[in-house]
PDB file of C-alpha atoms in Angstrom:
ATOM      1  CA  MET A  21       3.991  -7.157  33.047  1.00  0.00           C
ATOM      2  CA  ALA A  22       7.458  -6.336  31.680  1.00  0.00           C
ATOM      3  CA  ARG A  23       8.575  -2.842  32.675  1.00  0.00           C
ATOM      4  CA  THR A  24      10.961  -0.375  31.122  1.00  0.00           C
ATOM      5  CA  PRO A  25      14.203   0.301  32.985  1.00  0.00           C
ATOM      6  CA  PHE A  26      12.968   3.827  33.626  1.00  0.00           C
ATOM      7  CA  GLY A  27      10.003   2.613  35.655  1.00  0.00           C
ATOM      8  CA  ASP A  28       7.291   4.364  33.682  1.00  0.00           C
ATOM      9  CA  GLY A  29       5.178   1.202  33.542  1.00  0.00           C
ATOM     10  CA  ASP A  30       5.070   0.825  29.748  1.00  0.00           C
ATOM     11  CA  PRO A  31       5.527  -2.752  28.527  1.00  0.00           C
ATOM     12  CA  ILE A  32       8.745  -3.364  26.632  1.00  0.00           C
ATOM     13  CA  ILE A  33       9.052  -5.741  23.717  1.00  0.00           C
ATOM     14  CA  ARG A  34      11.648  -8.465  24.150  1.00  0.00           C
ATOM     15  CA  GLU A  35      13.649  -9.741  21.205  1.00  0.00           C
ATOM     16  CA  ASP A  36      11.823 -13.068  21.175  1.00  0.00           C
ATOM     17  CA  GLU A  37       8.428 -11.290  21.278  1.00  0.00           C
ATOM     18  CA  TYR A  38       9.478  -9.033  18.435  1.00  0.00           C
ATOM     19  CA  ARG A  39      10.558 -11.974  16.277  1.00  0.00           C
ATOM     20  CA  LEU A  40       7.175 -13.622  16.799  1.00  0.00           C
ATOM     21  CA  LEU A  41       5.274 -10.436  15.906  1.00  0.00           C
ATOM     22  CA  ARG A  42       7.537  -9.683  12.965  1.00  0.00           C
ATOM     23  CA  ASP A  43       7.027 -13.151  11.459  1.00  0.00           C
ATOM     24  CA  LEU A  44       3.275 -12.984  12.046  1.00  0.00           C
ATOM     25  CA  VAL A  45       2.979  -9.551  10.404  1.00  0.00           C
ATOM     26  CA  SER A  46       5.028 -10.731   7.423  1.00  0.00           C
ATOM     27  CA  ALA A  47       2.911 -13.845   6.958  1.00  0.00           C
ATOM     28  CA  ARG A  48      -0.409 -12.030   7.343  1.00  0.00           C
ATOM     29  CA  ILE A  49       0.076  -8.714   5.520  1.00  0.00           C
ATOM     30  CA  GLY A  50       3.478  -9.070   3.852  1.00  0.00           C
ATOM     31  CA  ILE A  51       5.189  -6.152   5.578  1.00  0.00           C
ATOM     32  CA  ASN A  52       8.825  -6.811   6.436  1.00  0.00           C
ATOM     33  CA  LEU A  53       9.603  -5.165   9.774  1.00  0.00           C
ATOM     34  CA  ALA A  54      13.338  -4.544  10.076  1.00  0.00           C
ATOM     35  CA  SER A  55      15.241  -6.058  12.971  1.00  0.00           C
ATOM     36  CA  THR A  56      16.313  -2.528  13.894  1.00  0.00           C
ATOM     37  CA  SER A  57      12.681  -1.332  14.197  1.00  0.00           C
ATOM     38  CA  ARG A  58      11.878  -3.160  17.436  1.00  0.00           C
ATOM     39  CA  GLN A  59      11.543  -0.075  19.627  1.00  0.00           C
ATOM     40  CA  SER A  60       9.685   1.866  16.936  1.00  0.00           C
ATOM     41  CA  VAL A  61       7.152  -0.955  16.573  1.00  0.00           C
ATOM     42  CA  ALA A  62       6.779  -1.112  20.358  1.00  0.00           C
ATOM     43  CA  ARG A  63       6.001   2.609  20.517  1.00  0.00           C
ATOM     44  CA  ARG A  64       3.389   2.287  17.785  1.00  0.00           C
ATOM     45  CA  LEU A  65       1.621  -0.711  19.322  1.00  0.00           C
ATOM     46  CA  ARG A  66       1.742   0.063  23.058  1.00  0.00           C
ATOM     47  CA  GLU A  67      -1.534   1.952  22.873  1.00  0.00           C
ATOM     48  CA  ARG A  68      -3.239  -1.192  21.566  1.00  0.00           C
ATOM     49  CA  LEU A  69      -2.018  -3.193  24.570  1.00  0.00           C
ATOM     50  CA  SER A  70      -3.561  -0.579  26.831  1.00  0.00           C
ATOM     51  CA  VAL A  71      -6.857  -0.532  24.923  1.00  0.00           C
ATOM     52  CA  LEU A  72      -7.099  -4.332  25.050  1.00  0.00           C
ATOM     53  CA  ASN A  73      -5.906  -4.519  28.675  1.00  0.00           C
ATOM     54  CA  LEU A  74      -3.008  -6.781  27.757  1.00  0.00           C
ATOM     55  CA  ALA A  75       0.076  -7.052  29.924  1.00  0.00           C
ATOM     56  CA  SER A  76       2.729  -7.936  27.346  1.00  0.00           C
ATOM     57  CA  PHE A  77       3.514  -8.191  23.659  1.00  0.00           C
ATOM     58  CA  THR A  78       3.314 -11.975  23.983  1.00  0.00           C
ATOM     59  CA  GLU A  79      -0.337 -11.565  24.952  1.00  0.00           C
ATOM     60  CA  TYR A  80      -0.810  -9.216  21.994  1.00  0.00           C
ATOM     61  CA  PHE A  81       0.722 -11.825  19.679  1.00  0.00           C
ATOM     62  CA  GLN A  82      -1.698 -14.435  21.026  1.00  0.00           C
ATOM     63  CA  TYR A  83      -4.601 -11.998  20.615  1.00  0.00           C
ATOM     64  CA  LEU A  84      -3.744 -11.421  16.935  1.00  0.00           C
ATOM     65  CA  ARG A  85      -3.543 -15.152  16.330  1.00  0.00           C
ATOM     66  CA  PHE A  86      -6.466 -16.574  18.250  1.00  0.00           C
ATOM     67  CA  HIS A  87      -8.909 -13.998  19.620  1.00  0.00           C
ATOM     68  CA  PRO A  88     -12.424 -13.921  18.095  1.00  0.00           C
ATOM     69  CA  LEU A  89     -11.969 -10.183  17.489  1.00  0.00           C
ATOM     70  CA  ALA A  90      -8.520 -10.571  15.927  1.00  0.00           C
ATOM     71  CA  ARG A  91      -9.760  -9.469  12.505  1.00  0.00           C
ATOM     72  CA  HIS A  92     -10.734  -6.059  13.885  1.00  0.00           C
ATOM     73  CA  GLU A  93      -7.436  -5.773  15.741  1.00  0.00           C
ATOM     74  CA  TRP A  94      -5.488  -6.489  12.557  1.00  0.00           C
ATOM     75  CA  GLU A  95      -7.141  -3.439  11.012  1.00  0.00           C
ATOM     76  CA  GLU A  96      -5.983  -1.335  13.965  1.00  0.00           C
ATOM     77  CA  ALA A  97      -2.458  -2.754  13.751  1.00  0.00           C
ATOM     78  CA  VAL A  98      -2.291  -2.100  10.009  1.00  0.00           C
ATOM     79  CA  GLU A  99      -3.071   1.569  10.555  1.00  0.00           C
ATOM     80  CA  LEU A 100      -0.204   1.834  13.030  1.00  0.00           C
ATOM     81  CA  LEU A 101       2.375  -0.157  11.084  1.00  0.00           C
ATOM     82  CA  THR A 102       1.902   1.078   7.519  1.00  0.00           C
ATOM     83  CA  THR A 103       3.174   4.219   5.813  1.00  0.00           C
ATOM     84  CA  ASN A 104       0.640   6.102   3.686  1.00  0.00           C
ATOM     85  CA  GLU A 105       2.573   9.108   2.406  1.00  0.00           C
ATOM     86  CA  THR A 106       1.516  10.097  -1.107  1.00  0.00           C
ATOM     87  CA  TYR A 107       0.450  13.053  -3.239  1.00  0.00           C
ATOM     88  CA  PHE A 108      -0.934  13.858  -6.693  1.00  0.00           C
ATOM     89  CA  PHE A 109       1.329  13.307  -9.726  1.00  0.00           C
ATOM     90  CA  ARG A 110       4.096  11.655  -7.726  1.00  0.00           C
ATOM     91  CA  GLU A 111       7.070  10.608  -9.887  1.00  0.00           C
ATOM     92  CA  ASP A 112       5.794  12.751 -12.716  1.00  0.00           C
ATOM     93  CA  PHE A 113       8.385  11.500 -15.235  1.00  0.00           C
ATOM     94  CA  GLN A 114       6.766   8.069 -15.100  1.00  0.00           C
ATOM     95  CA  LEU A 115       3.287   9.528 -15.391  1.00  0.00           C
ATOM     96  CA  ARG A 116       4.423  11.439 -18.486  1.00  0.00           C
ATOM     97  CA  ALA A 117       5.609   8.149 -19.982  1.00  0.00           C
ATOM     98  CA  PHE A 118       2.263   6.607 -19.092  1.00  0.00           C
ATOM     99  CA  SER A 119       0.377   9.474 -20.721  1.00  0.00           C
ATOM    100  CA  ASP A 120       2.555   9.962 -23.797  1.00  0.00           C
ATOM    101  CA  GLU A 121       3.409   6.357 -24.685  1.00  0.00           C
ATOM    102  CA  ILE A 122       1.467   3.739 -22.722  1.00  0.00           C
ATOM    103  CA  LEU A 123      -2.017   5.202 -23.146  1.00  0.00           C
ATOM    104  CA  PRO A 124      -1.713   5.536 -26.969  1.00  0.00           C
ATOM    105  CA  MET A 125      -0.400   1.950 -27.082  1.00  0.00           C
ATOM    106  CA  LEU A 126      -3.380   0.708 -25.066  1.00  0.00           C
ATOM    107  CA  HIS A 127      -5.790   2.727 -27.185  1.00  0.00           C
ATOM    108  CA  GLU A 128      -4.504   1.019 -30.303  1.00  0.00           C
ATOM    109  CA  ARG A 129      -4.543  -2.431 -28.710  1.00  0.00           C
ATOM    110  CA  ASN A 130      -8.004  -2.160 -27.125  1.00  0.00           C
ATOM    111  CA  LYS A 131      -9.876  -0.103 -29.693  1.00  0.00           C
ATOM    112  CA  ALA A 132     -12.001  -3.069 -30.769  1.00  0.00           C
ATOM    113  CA  ARG A 133     -13.394  -3.788 -27.306  1.00  0.00           C
ATOM    114  CA  LYS A 134     -13.174  -0.160 -26.094  1.00  0.00           C
ATOM    115  CA  ARG A 135     -12.299  -1.040 -22.528  1.00  0.00           C
ATOM    116  CA  LEU A 136      -9.474   0.181 -20.293  1.00  0.00           C
ATOM    117  CA  PHE A 137      -8.961  -1.254 -16.804  1.00  0.00           C
ATOM    118  CA  ILE A 138      -6.151  -0.049 -14.519  1.00  0.00           C
ATOM    119  CA  TRP A 139      -5.214  -1.194 -11.015  1.00  0.00           C
ATOM    120  CA  SER A 140      -3.391   1.007  -8.503  1.00  0.00           C
ATOM    121  CA  ALA A 141      -2.157  -1.520  -5.920  1.00  0.00           C
ATOM    122  CA  GLY A 142      -1.361   0.069  -2.575  1.00  0.00           C
ATOM    123  CA  CYS A 143      -3.116   3.318  -3.485  1.00  0.00           C
ATOM    124  CA  ALA A 144      -3.015   4.798   0.050  1.00  0.00           C
ATOM    125  CA  THR A 145      -5.432   7.746   0.196  1.00  0.00           C
ATOM    126  CA  GLY A 146      -6.199   7.708  -3.519  1.00  0.00           C
ATOM    127  CA  GLU A 147      -4.139  10.501  -5.028  1.00  0.00           C
ATOM    128  CA  GLU A 148      -2.484   8.140  -7.517  1.00  0.00           C
ATOM    129  CA  VAL A 149      -5.827   6.788  -8.717  1.00  0.00           C
ATOM    130  CA  TYR A 150      -7.220  10.237  -9.383  1.00  0.00           C
ATOM    131  CA  SER A 151      -3.955  11.315 -11.041  1.00  0.00           C
ATOM    132  CA  ILE A 152      -4.282   8.372 -13.444  1.00  0.00           C
ATOM    133  CA  ALA A 153      -7.927   9.230 -14.131  1.00  0.00           C
ATOM    134  CA  ILE A 154      -7.008  12.831 -14.906  1.00  0.00           C
ATOM    135  CA  LEU A 155      -4.327  11.701 -17.363  1.00  0.00           C
ATOM    136  CA  VAL A 156      -6.767   9.322 -19.062  1.00  0.00           C
ATOM    137  CA  ASP A 157      -9.279  12.160 -19.366  1.00  0.00           C
ATOM    138  CA  GLN A 158      -6.664  14.563 -20.705  1.00  0.00           C
ATOM    139  CA  SER A 159      -5.561  12.098 -23.373  1.00  0.00           C
ATOM    140  CA  LYS A 160      -8.965  12.379 -25.124  1.00  0.00           C
ATOM    141  CA  LEU A 161      -8.391   8.838 -26.420  1.00  0.00           C
ATOM    142  CA  PHE A 162     -11.046   6.991 -24.472  1.00  0.00           C
ATOM    143  CA  SER A 163     -14.291   8.880 -24.968  1.00  0.00           C
ATOM    144  CA  GLY A 164     -17.188   6.421 -24.956  1.00  0.00           C
ATOM    145  CA  TRP A 165     -15.005   3.612 -23.586  1.00  0.00           C
ATOM    146  CA  ASP A 166     -15.557   1.544 -20.461  1.00  0.00           C
ATOM    147  CA  VAL A 167     -12.807   3.041 -18.291  1.00  0.00           C
ATOM    148  CA  ARG A 168     -12.300   1.797 -14.750  1.00  0.00           C
ATOM    149  CA  ILE A 169      -9.437   2.596 -12.421  1.00  0.00           C
ATOM    150  CA  PHE A 170      -9.307   0.431  -9.330  1.00  0.00           C
ATOM    151  CA  GLY A 171      -7.488   1.508  -6.190  1.00  0.00           C
ATOM    152  CA  SER A 172      -6.756  -1.007  -3.451  1.00  0.00           C
ATOM    153  CA  ASP A 173      -5.100  -0.586  -0.089  1.00  0.00           C
ATOM    154  CA  ILE A 174      -4.817  -2.668   3.053  1.00  0.00           C
ATOM    155  CA  SER A 175      -5.865   0.302   5.191  1.00  0.00           C
ATOM    156  CA  ARG A 176      -9.606   0.696   5.593  1.00  0.00           C
ATOM    157  CA  ARG A 177      -9.178   4.329   6.651  1.00  0.00           C
ATOM    158  CA  CYS A 178      -7.124   5.131   3.573  1.00  0.00           C
ATOM    159  CA  VAL A 179      -9.775   3.591   1.349  1.00  0.00           C
ATOM    160  CA  ALA A 180     -12.464   5.680   3.063  1.00  0.00           C
ATOM    161  CA  THR A 181     -10.429   8.840   2.426  1.00  0.00           C
ATOM    162  CA  ALA A 182      -9.919   7.867  -1.204  1.00  0.00           C
ATOM    163  CA  ARG A 183     -13.613   7.288  -1.766  1.00  0.00           C
ATOM    164  CA  ARG A 184     -14.398  10.712  -0.308  1.00  0.00           C
ATOM    165  CA  GLY A 185     -12.054  12.414  -2.770  1.00  0.00           C
ATOM    166  CA  VAL A 186     -11.365  15.510  -0.673  1.00  0.00           C
ATOM    167  CA  TYR A 187      -7.777  16.656  -0.128  1.00  0.00           C
ATOM    168  CA  GLY A 188      -5.708  19.264   1.677  1.00  0.00           C
ATOM    169  CA  PRO A 189      -2.748  21.360   0.487  1.00  0.00           C
ATOM    170  CA  ALA A 190      -0.081  18.683   1.152  1.00  0.00           C
ATOM    171  CA  SER A 191      -1.573  16.445  -1.538  1.00  0.00           C
ATOM    172  CA  PHE A 192      -0.924  19.070  -4.228  1.00  0.00           C
ATOM    173  CA  ARG A 193       2.814  19.637  -3.757  1.00  0.00           C
ATOM    174  CA  ALA A 194       3.544  18.394  -7.303  1.00  0.00           C
ATOM    175  CA  THR A 195       0.294  19.355  -9.023  1.00  0.00           C
ATOM    176  CA  PRO A 196       0.432  21.980 -11.790  1.00  0.00           C
ATOM    177  CA  PRO A 197      -1.888  24.859 -10.791  1.00  0.00           C
ATOM    178  CA  ASP A 198      -3.870  24.645 -14.026  1.00  0.00           C
ATOM    179  CA  LEU A 199      -4.681  20.969 -13.416  1.00  0.00           C
ATOM    180  CA  ARG A 200      -5.791  21.730  -9.882  1.00  0.00           C
ATOM    181  CA  ARG A 201      -8.119  24.452 -11.139  1.00  0.00           C
ATOM    182  CA  GLN A 202      -9.478  22.234 -13.910  1.00  0.00           C
ATOM    183  CA  TYR A 203     -10.103  19.033 -11.941  1.00  0.00           C
ATOM    184  CA  PHE A 204     -10.878  20.128  -8.377  1.00  0.00           C
ATOM    185  CA  VAL A 205     -13.569  22.214  -6.747  1.00  0.00           C
ATOM    186  CA  GLU A 206     -12.469  24.264  -3.747  1.00  0.00           C
ATOM    187  CA  ARG A 207     -14.787  24.090  -0.764  1.00  0.00           C
ATOM    188  CA  ALA A 208     -14.506  24.876   2.918  1.00  0.00           C
ATOM    189  CA  ASP A 209     -13.449  21.336   3.844  1.00  0.00           C
ATOM    190  CA  GLY A 210     -10.831  20.969   1.090  1.00  0.00           C
ATOM    191  CA  SER A 211     -10.321  20.351  -2.622  1.00  0.00           C
ATOM    192  CA  HIS A 212     -12.946  17.988  -4.075  1.00  0.00           C
ATOM    193  CA  ILE A 213     -12.191  15.863  -7.137  1.00  0.00           C
ATOM    194  CA  LEU A 214     -14.414  16.825 -10.068  1.00  0.00           C
ATOM    195  CA  ASP A 215     -17.686  14.896 -10.355  1.00  0.00           C
ATOM    196  CA  SER A 216     -16.877  13.851 -13.929  1.00  0.00           C
ATOM    197  CA  ILE A 217     -13.663  12.114 -12.794  1.00  0.00           C
ATOM    198  CA  LYS A 218     -14.869  10.429  -9.636  1.00  0.00           C
ATOM    199  CA  PRO A 219     -17.094   7.781 -11.335  1.00  0.00           C
ATOM    200  CA  LEU A 220     -14.047   6.397 -13.164  1.00  0.00           C
ATOM    201  CA  CYS A 221     -12.411   5.499  -9.858  1.00  0.00           C
ATOM    202  CA  HIS A 222     -13.310   2.551  -7.643  1.00  0.00           C
ATOM    203  CA  PHE A 223     -11.741   1.736  -4.273  1.00  0.00           C
ATOM    204  CA  GLY A 224     -11.617  -1.317  -2.056  1.00  0.00           C
ATOM    205  CA  GLN A 225      -9.698  -2.697   0.884  1.00  0.00           C
ATOM    206  CA  MET A 226      -7.340  -5.478  -0.179  1.00  0.00           C
ATOM    207  CA  ASN A 227      -4.347  -7.316   1.179  1.00  0.00           C
ATOM    208  CA  LEU A 228      -2.006  -7.766  -1.807  1.00  0.00           C
ATOM    209  CA  LEU A 229      -1.426 -11.355  -0.710  1.00  0.00           C
ATOM    210  CA  ASP A 230      -5.137 -12.141  -1.083  1.00  0.00           C
ATOM    211  CA  GLU A 231      -5.293 -13.981  -4.398  1.00  0.00           C
ATOM    212  CA  ASP A 232      -9.053 -14.544  -4.178  1.00  0.00           C
ATOM    213  CA  LYS A 233      -9.794 -10.817  -3.960  1.00  0.00           C
ATOM    214  CA  ALA A 234      -7.394 -10.151  -6.797  1.00  0.00           C
ATOM    215  CA  ARG A 235      -9.327 -12.597  -8.971  1.00  0.00           C
ATOM    216  CA  ILE A 236     -12.571 -10.807  -8.136  1.00  0.00           C
ATOM    217  CA  LEU A 237     -10.930  -7.624  -9.381  1.00  0.00           C
ATOM    218  CA  GLY A 238     -10.624  -9.239 -12.798  1.00  0.00           C
ATOM    219  CA  ARG A 239      -8.090  -8.711 -15.577  1.00  0.00           C
ATOM    220  CA  VAL A 240      -6.465  -5.316 -16.087  1.00  0.00           C
ATOM    221  CA  ASP A 241      -4.375  -3.559 -18.731  1.00  0.00           C
ATOM    222  CA  VAL A 242      -2.037  -1.755 -16.332  1.00  0.00           C
ATOM    223  CA  VAL A 243      -0.865  -2.267 -12.768  1.00  0.00           C
ATOM    224  CA  PHE A 244       0.646   0.599 -10.811  1.00  0.00           C
ATOM    225  CA  CYS A 245       2.482  -0.631  -7.715  1.00  0.00           C
ATOM    226  CA  ARG A 246       4.877   2.136  -6.813  1.00  0.00           C
ATOM    227  CA  ASN A 247       6.898   2.321  -3.603  1.00  0.00           C
ATOM    228  CA  VAL A 248       5.075  -0.667  -2.109  1.00  0.00           C
ATOM    229  CA  LEU A 249       7.369  -3.628  -2.778  1.00  0.00           C
ATOM    230  CA  ILE A 250      10.148  -1.989  -0.758  1.00  0.00           C
ATOM    231  CA  TYR A 251       8.220  -2.910   2.408  1.00  0.00           C
ATOM    232  CA  PHE A 252       8.133  -6.630   1.543  1.00  0.00           C
ATOM    233  CA  ASP A 253      10.747  -9.347   1.832  1.00  0.00           C
ATOM    234  CA  ALA A 254      11.896 -11.275  -1.244  1.00  0.00           C
ATOM    235  CA  HIS A 255       9.414 -14.132  -0.794  1.00  0.00           C
ATOM    236  CA  VAL A 256       6.422 -11.794  -0.478  1.00  0.00           C
ATOM    237  CA  ARG A 257       7.580  -9.686  -3.422  1.00  0.00           C
ATOM    238  CA  ARG A 258       7.596 -12.793  -5.615  1.00  0.00           C
ATOM    239  CA  ARG A 259       4.094 -13.730  -4.492  1.00  0.00           C
ATOM    240  CA  VAL A 260       2.756 -10.247  -5.208  1.00  0.00           C
ATOM    241  CA  ILE A 261       4.434 -10.045  -8.614  1.00  0.00           C
ATOM    242  CA  ASP A 262       2.981 -13.446  -9.533  1.00  0.00           C
ATOM    243  CA  ILE A 263      -0.486 -12.103  -8.681  1.00  0.00           C
ATOM    244  CA  PHE A 264       0.093  -9.043 -10.865  1.00  0.00           C
ATOM    245  CA  HIS A 265       1.254 -11.252 -13.722  1.00  0.00           C
ATOM    246  CA  ASP A 266      -1.859 -13.379 -13.381  1.00  0.00           C
ATOM    247  CA  ARG A 267      -4.194 -10.363 -13.369  1.00  0.00           C
ATOM    248  CA  LEU A 268      -2.632  -8.546 -16.327  1.00  0.00           C
ATOM    249  CA  TYR A 269      -3.845  -9.161 -19.847  1.00  0.00           C
ATOM    250  CA  PRO A 270      -1.128 -10.427 -22.205  1.00  0.00           C
ATOM    251  CA  GLY A 271       0.678  -7.285 -23.307  1.00  0.00           C
ATOM    252  CA  GLY A 272      -0.305  -5.508 -20.099  1.00  0.00           C
ATOM    253  CA  VAL A 273       2.080  -3.162 -18.319  1.00  0.00           C
ATOM    254  CA  LEU A 274       3.447  -3.081 -14.759  1.00  0.00           C
ATOM    255  CA  LEU A 275       4.823   0.189 -13.369  1.00  0.00           C
ATOM    256  CA  LEU A 276       6.968   0.100 -10.219  1.00  0.00           C
ATOM    257  CA  GLY A 277       8.558   2.867  -8.157  1.00  0.00           C
ATOM    258  CA  HIS A 278      11.844   4.412  -9.307  1.00  0.00           C
ATOM    259  CA  SER A 279      13.839   2.470  -6.685  1.00  0.00           C
ATOM    260  CA  GLU A 280      12.141  -0.881  -7.392  1.00  0.00           C
ATOM    261  CA  SER A 281      12.847  -3.552  -9.993  1.00  0.00           C
ATOM    262  CA  LEU A 282      12.110  -7.185 -10.768  1.00  0.00           C
ATOM    263  CA  LEU A 283      15.786  -8.136 -10.658  1.00  0.00           C
ATOM    264  CA  ASN A 284      16.024 -11.448  -8.768  1.00  0.00           C
ATOM    265  CA  VAL A 285      12.228 -11.381  -8.339  1.00  0.00           C
ATOM    266  CA  SER A 286      10.639 -12.523 -11.600  1.00  0.00           C
ATOM    267  CA  THR A 287      11.570 -13.406 -15.179  1.00  0.00           C
ATOM    268  CA  ALA A 288       7.951 -13.550 -16.334  1.00  0.00           C
ATOM    269  CA  PHE A 289       7.983  -9.943 -17.596  1.00  0.00           C
ATOM    270  CA  GLU A 290       9.969  -8.296 -20.347  1.00  0.00           C
ATOM    271  CA  LEU A 291      11.405  -4.783 -20.166  1.00  0.00           C
ATOM    272  CA  LEU A 292       9.569  -2.100 -22.107  1.00  0.00           C
ATOM    273  CA  HIS A 293      11.907   0.786 -22.939  1.00  0.00           C
ATOM    274  CA  LEU A 294      10.145   4.154 -22.983  1.00  0.00           C
ATOM    275  CA  LYS A 295      11.642   7.588 -23.591  1.00  0.00           C
ATOM    276  CA  GLU A 296      11.740   8.533 -19.904  1.00  0.00           C
ATOM    277  CA  ASP A 297      11.331   5.253 -18.115  1.00  0.00           C
ATOM    278  CA  LEU A 298      11.695   1.490 -18.060  1.00  0.00           C
ATOM    279  CA  VAL A 299       8.535  -0.450 -17.241  1.00  0.00           C
ATOM    280  CA  TYR A 300       7.567  -4.112 -17.355  1.00  0.00           C
ATOM    281  CA  LYS A 301       5.336  -5.799 -19.913  1.00  0.00           C
ATOM    282  CA  LYS A 302       3.615  -9.164 -19.710  1.00  0.00           C
ATOM    283  CA  PRO A 303       4.480 -10.989 -22.926  1.00  0.00           C
ATOM    284  CA  THR A 304       1.682 -11.599 -25.387  1.00  0.00           C
ATOM    285  CA  LEU A 305       0.542 -15.155 -26.029  1.00  0.00           C
ATOM    286  CA  ALA A 306       2.549 -15.247 -29.243  1.00  0.00           C
ATOM    287  CA  GLN A 307       5.689 -14.053 -27.440  1.00  0.00           C
ATOM    288  CA  SER A 308       5.191 -16.586 -24.664  1.00  0.00           C
ATOM    289  CA  SER A 309       4.832 -19.412 -27.217  1.00  0.00           C
ATOM    290  CA  ALA A 310       7.977 -18.279 -29.025  1.00  0.00           C
ATOM    291  CA  MET A 311       9.924 -18.159 -25.762  1.00  0.00           C
ATOM    292  CA  ALA A 312       8.700 -21.657 -24.844  1.00  0.00           C
ATOM    293  CA  ASN A 313       9.734 -23.018 -28.243  1.00  0.00           C
ATOM    294  CA  ARG A 314      13.220 -21.590 -27.842  1.00  0.00           C
ATOM    295  CA  SER A 315      13.693 -23.073 -24.389  1.00  0.00           C
TER     296      SER A 315
END
């Protein structure tokens, strides 16, 4: 077993081992581990080596690739390697644009079929999904419609938390007090999302690189993928954006985080200029045909 120079017996991660793990993690779950994160990754994963009685990170790499129980171990590794920080009504300027401009646009476009489907990709513990549901409810535009808001995350534990719909004080750092009183019930174990909102929200574990699961999800009118692409390299970002494009209805909208853009990633979307934000729109069939005729 490789030892640290301080003699405490913990396995170190060599540069060649880290490159192997980094490439495997990128290929499997899309996360781009920085070259400067080697020691941080080692600290996070050392416990798993101990649990599995492995002597080195090379053995751990082989376990993730070939062991019959590798699928379970990937779930453990995901929990240790991913960041799940979120809260209700995060980036509220964008949510205002969604509420004030995007929802009325979708109401007008979909009023014949009376259906609104939204996907929160990388939803973490679910606060974004419930925030969206609250805004849809507040709009009063979709009464009697088939409204479904899907939340997906690669972390099974995050999905379990989201389905439970019970949150502590940290989740409400940006929530107006009146909304918290209106849409949550305070109980001893935390703040419970209102029963009338919860049925609108559906959660499932999903790797964003899994095209088959994305197809099962179906077509959607809006994709929220905020502060997720920053963890991917350029190749993975393109793959994920292609999946979003495929799953959006023509005219559907993609909302990214404030520090994210499709520059050098995709030309398949057009910019939609809103009062407080810039978002991306999948061209309609007529627009796509016009663009093809011009090219």
